[in-house]
Amino acid sequence: MLAHSEQGYTANVPLSVLDDDDVMLADIFDGKPLDPEHGYPLRLLVPKRYFWKSAKWIRGLEFLDHDQLGFWERYGYNNDADPWKEERFSE
């Protein structure tokens, strides 16, 4: 899945990761709509990946039958982004 955010920013997340119990798409916090600082209108939260996968200001979700690198992955960040494996940068 590719999340599209403001100014062309994208974040890619495999469907298997999106299916984790702790992943969410949030539009409300503490009973109120998210404010712009925290990701209004929609924010993706992916706790088990480095923070660049938790995109703010989402404008669209694209479900693909193949992987497509997100914004940071195109600039050398690791595509899987598993902090427990210290997958921060591509090799």
PDB file of C-alpha atoms in Angstrom:
ATOM      1  CA  MET A   1       0.000   0.000   0.000  1.00  0.00           C
ATOM      2  CA  LEU A   2       1.225   3.483  -0.792  1.00  0.00           C
ATOM      3  CA  ALA A   3      -0.011   6.384   1.325  1.00  0.00           C
ATOM      4  CA  HIS A   4      -0.066   9.735  -0.479  1.00  0.00           C
ATOM      5  CA  SER A   5       0.380  12.845   1.654  1.00  0.00           C
ATOM      6  CA  GLU A   6       0.950  16.563   1.214  1.00  0.00           C
ATOM      7  CA  GLN A   7       3.476  17.898  -1.320  1.00  0.00           C
ATOM      8  CA  GLY A   8       4.095  14.537  -2.992  1.00  0.00           C
ATOM      9  CA  TYR A   9       5.245  12.682   0.117  1.00  0.00           C
ATOM     10  CA  THR A  10       4.563   8.943   0.021  1.00  0.00           C
ATOM     11  CA  ALA A  11       5.009   6.078   2.492  1.00  0.00           C
ATOM     12  CA  ASN A  12       4.914   2.446   1.463  1.00  0.00           C
ATOM     13  CA  VAL A  13       3.767  -0.294   3.845  1.00  0.00           C
ATOM     14  CA  PRO A  14       3.173  -3.969   2.998  1.00  0.00           C
ATOM     15  CA  LEU A  15      -0.375  -5.233   3.519  1.00  0.00           C
ATOM     16  CA  SER A  16       0.970  -7.838   5.978  1.00  0.00           C
ATOM     17  CA  VAL A  17       2.222  -4.982   8.193  1.00  0.00           C
ATOM     18  CA  LEU A  18      -1.019  -3.002   7.825  1.00  0.00           C
ATOM     19  CA  ASP A  19      -2.847  -6.037   9.201  1.00  0.00           C
ATOM     20  CA  ASP A  20      -0.997  -5.823  12.569  1.00  0.00           C
ATOM     21  CA  ASP A  21      -3.236  -5.102  15.557  1.00  0.00           C
ATOM     22  CA  ASP A  22      -1.350  -1.920  16.495  1.00  0.00           C
ATOM     23  CA  VAL A  23      -1.511  -0.238  13.058  1.00  0.00           C
ATOM     24  CA  MET A  24      -4.194   2.383  12.592  1.00  0.00           C
ATOM     25  CA  LEU A  25      -5.460   5.174  10.453  1.00  0.00           C
ATOM     26  CA  ALA A  26      -6.393   7.996  12.798  1.00  0.00           C
ATOM     27  CA  ASP A  27      -8.575  11.027  12.189  1.00  0.00           C
ATOM     28  CA  ILE A  28      -9.524  11.665  15.827  1.00  0.00           C
ATOM     29  CA  PHE A  29      -7.488  12.027  19.002  1.00  0.00           C
ATOM     30  CA  ASP A  30      -9.006  12.432  22.454  1.00  0.00           C
ATOM     31  CA  GLY A  31     -12.484  12.765  20.939  1.00  0.00           C
ATOM     32  CA  LYS A  32     -11.524  15.654  18.616  1.00  0.00           C
ATOM     33  CA  PRO A  33     -10.387  15.796  14.989  1.00  0.00           C
ATOM     34  CA  LEU A  34      -6.622  15.727  14.568  1.00  0.00           C
ATOM     35  CA  ASP A  35      -5.064  19.155  14.357  1.00  0.00           C
ATOM     36  CA  PRO A  36      -2.739  19.947  11.439  1.00  0.00           C
ATOM     37  CA  GLU A  37       0.397  19.555  13.575  1.00  0.00           C
ATOM     38  CA  HIS A  38      -0.531  15.936  14.308  1.00  0.00           C
ATOM     39  CA  GLY A  39      -1.582  14.930  10.806  1.00  0.00           C
ATOM     40  CA  TYR A  40      -5.058  16.275   9.920  1.00  0.00           C
ATOM     41  CA  PRO A  41      -7.018  15.029   8.028  1.00  0.00           C
ATOM     42  CA  LEU A  42      -5.688  11.464   8.382  1.00  0.00           C
ATOM     43  CA  ARG A  43      -2.593   9.907   9.879  1.00  0.00           C
ATOM     44  CA  LEU A  44      -1.119   6.446   9.445  1.00  0.00           C
ATOM     45  CA  LEU A  45       0.435   4.967  12.609  1.00  0.00           C
ATOM     46  CA  VAL A  46       2.805   2.012  12.171  1.00  0.00           C
ATOM     47  CA  PRO A  47       4.482   1.473  15.567  1.00  0.00           C
ATOM     48  CA  LYS A  48       6.663  -1.495  14.573  1.00  0.00           C
ATOM     49  CA  ARG A  49       8.436   0.429  11.794  1.00  0.00           C
ATOM     50  CA  TYR A  50      10.651   3.480  11.877  1.00  0.00           C
ATOM     51  CA  PHE A  51       8.662   6.675  12.138  1.00  0.00           C
ATOM     52  CA  TRP A  52       8.919   7.677   8.481  1.00  0.00           C
ATOM     53  CA  LYS A  53       6.323   4.976   7.724  1.00  0.00           C
ATOM     54  CA  SER A  54       3.779   6.746  10.001  1.00  0.00           C
ATOM     55  CA  ALA A  55       2.738   9.370   7.466  1.00  0.00           C
ATOM     56  CA  LYS A  56       0.843  12.548   8.354  1.00  0.00           C
ATOM     57  CA  TRP A  57      -1.617  14.539   6.216  1.00  0.00           C
ATOM     58  CA  ILE A  58      -2.773  11.559   4.148  1.00  0.00           C
ATOM     59  CA  ARG A  59      -4.816  12.471   1.084  1.00  0.00           C
ATOM     60  CA  GLY A  60      -5.115   9.021  -0.484  1.00  0.00           C
ATOM     61  CA  LEU A  61      -4.282   5.334  -0.172  1.00  0.00           C
ATOM     62  CA  GLU A  62      -3.175   3.318  -3.193  1.00  0.00           C
ATOM     63  CA  PHE A  63      -3.308  -0.473  -3.035  1.00  0.00           C
ATOM     64  CA  LEU A  64      -0.807  -2.008  -5.453  1.00  0.00           C
ATOM     65  CA  ASP A  65       0.009  -5.534  -6.587  1.00  0.00           C
ATOM     66  CA  HIS A  66       3.729  -4.703  -6.345  1.00  0.00           C
ATOM     67  CA  ASP A  67       6.032  -2.789  -4.030  1.00  0.00           C
ATOM     68  CA  GLN A  68       6.747   0.842  -4.837  1.00  0.00           C
ATOM     69  CA  LEU A  69       9.346   2.764  -2.874  1.00  0.00           C
ATOM     70  CA  GLY A  70       8.095   5.622  -0.745  1.00  0.00           C
ATOM     71  CA  PHE A  71       9.684   9.063  -0.434  1.00  0.00           C
ATOM     72  CA  TRP A  72      12.471   8.185   2.030  1.00  0.00           C
ATOM     73  CA  GLU A  73      13.207   4.802   0.472  1.00  0.00           C
ATOM     74  CA  ARG A  74      14.015   6.539  -2.827  1.00  0.00           C
ATOM     75  CA  TYR A  75      16.715   8.474  -0.926  1.00  0.00           C
ATOM     76  CA  GLY A  76      18.474   5.509   0.663  1.00  0.00           C
ATOM     77  CA  TYR A  77      16.361   4.548   3.659  1.00  0.00           C
ATOM     78  CA  ASN A  78      15.627   0.864   4.201  1.00  0.00           C
ATOM     79  CA  ASN A  79      12.418  -0.368   2.587  1.00  0.00           C
ATOM     80  CA  ASP A  80      11.433  -2.634   5.507  1.00  0.00           C
ATOM     81  CA  ALA A  81      12.339  -0.150   8.280  1.00  0.00           C
ATOM     82  CA  ASP A  82      12.275  -2.671  11.140  1.00  0.00           C
ATOM     83  CA  PRO A  83      13.856  -0.932  14.164  1.00  0.00           C
ATOM     84  CA  TRP A  84      14.429  -4.259  15.970  1.00  0.00           C
ATOM     85  CA  LYS A  85      16.707  -5.291  13.116  1.00  0.00           C
ATOM     86  CA  GLU A  86      18.206  -1.769  12.918  1.00  0.00           C
ATOM     87  CA  GLU A  87      17.091  -1.485   9.292  1.00  0.00           C
ATOM     88  CA  ARG A  88      17.520   2.220   8.924  1.00  0.00           C
ATOM     89  CA  PHE A  89      19.485   2.605   5.679  1.00  0.00           C
ATOM     90  CA  SER A  90      19.649   0.574   2.479  1.00  0.00           C
ATOM     91  CA  GLU A  91      22.824  -1.329   1.799  1.00  0.00           C
TER      92      GLU A  91
END
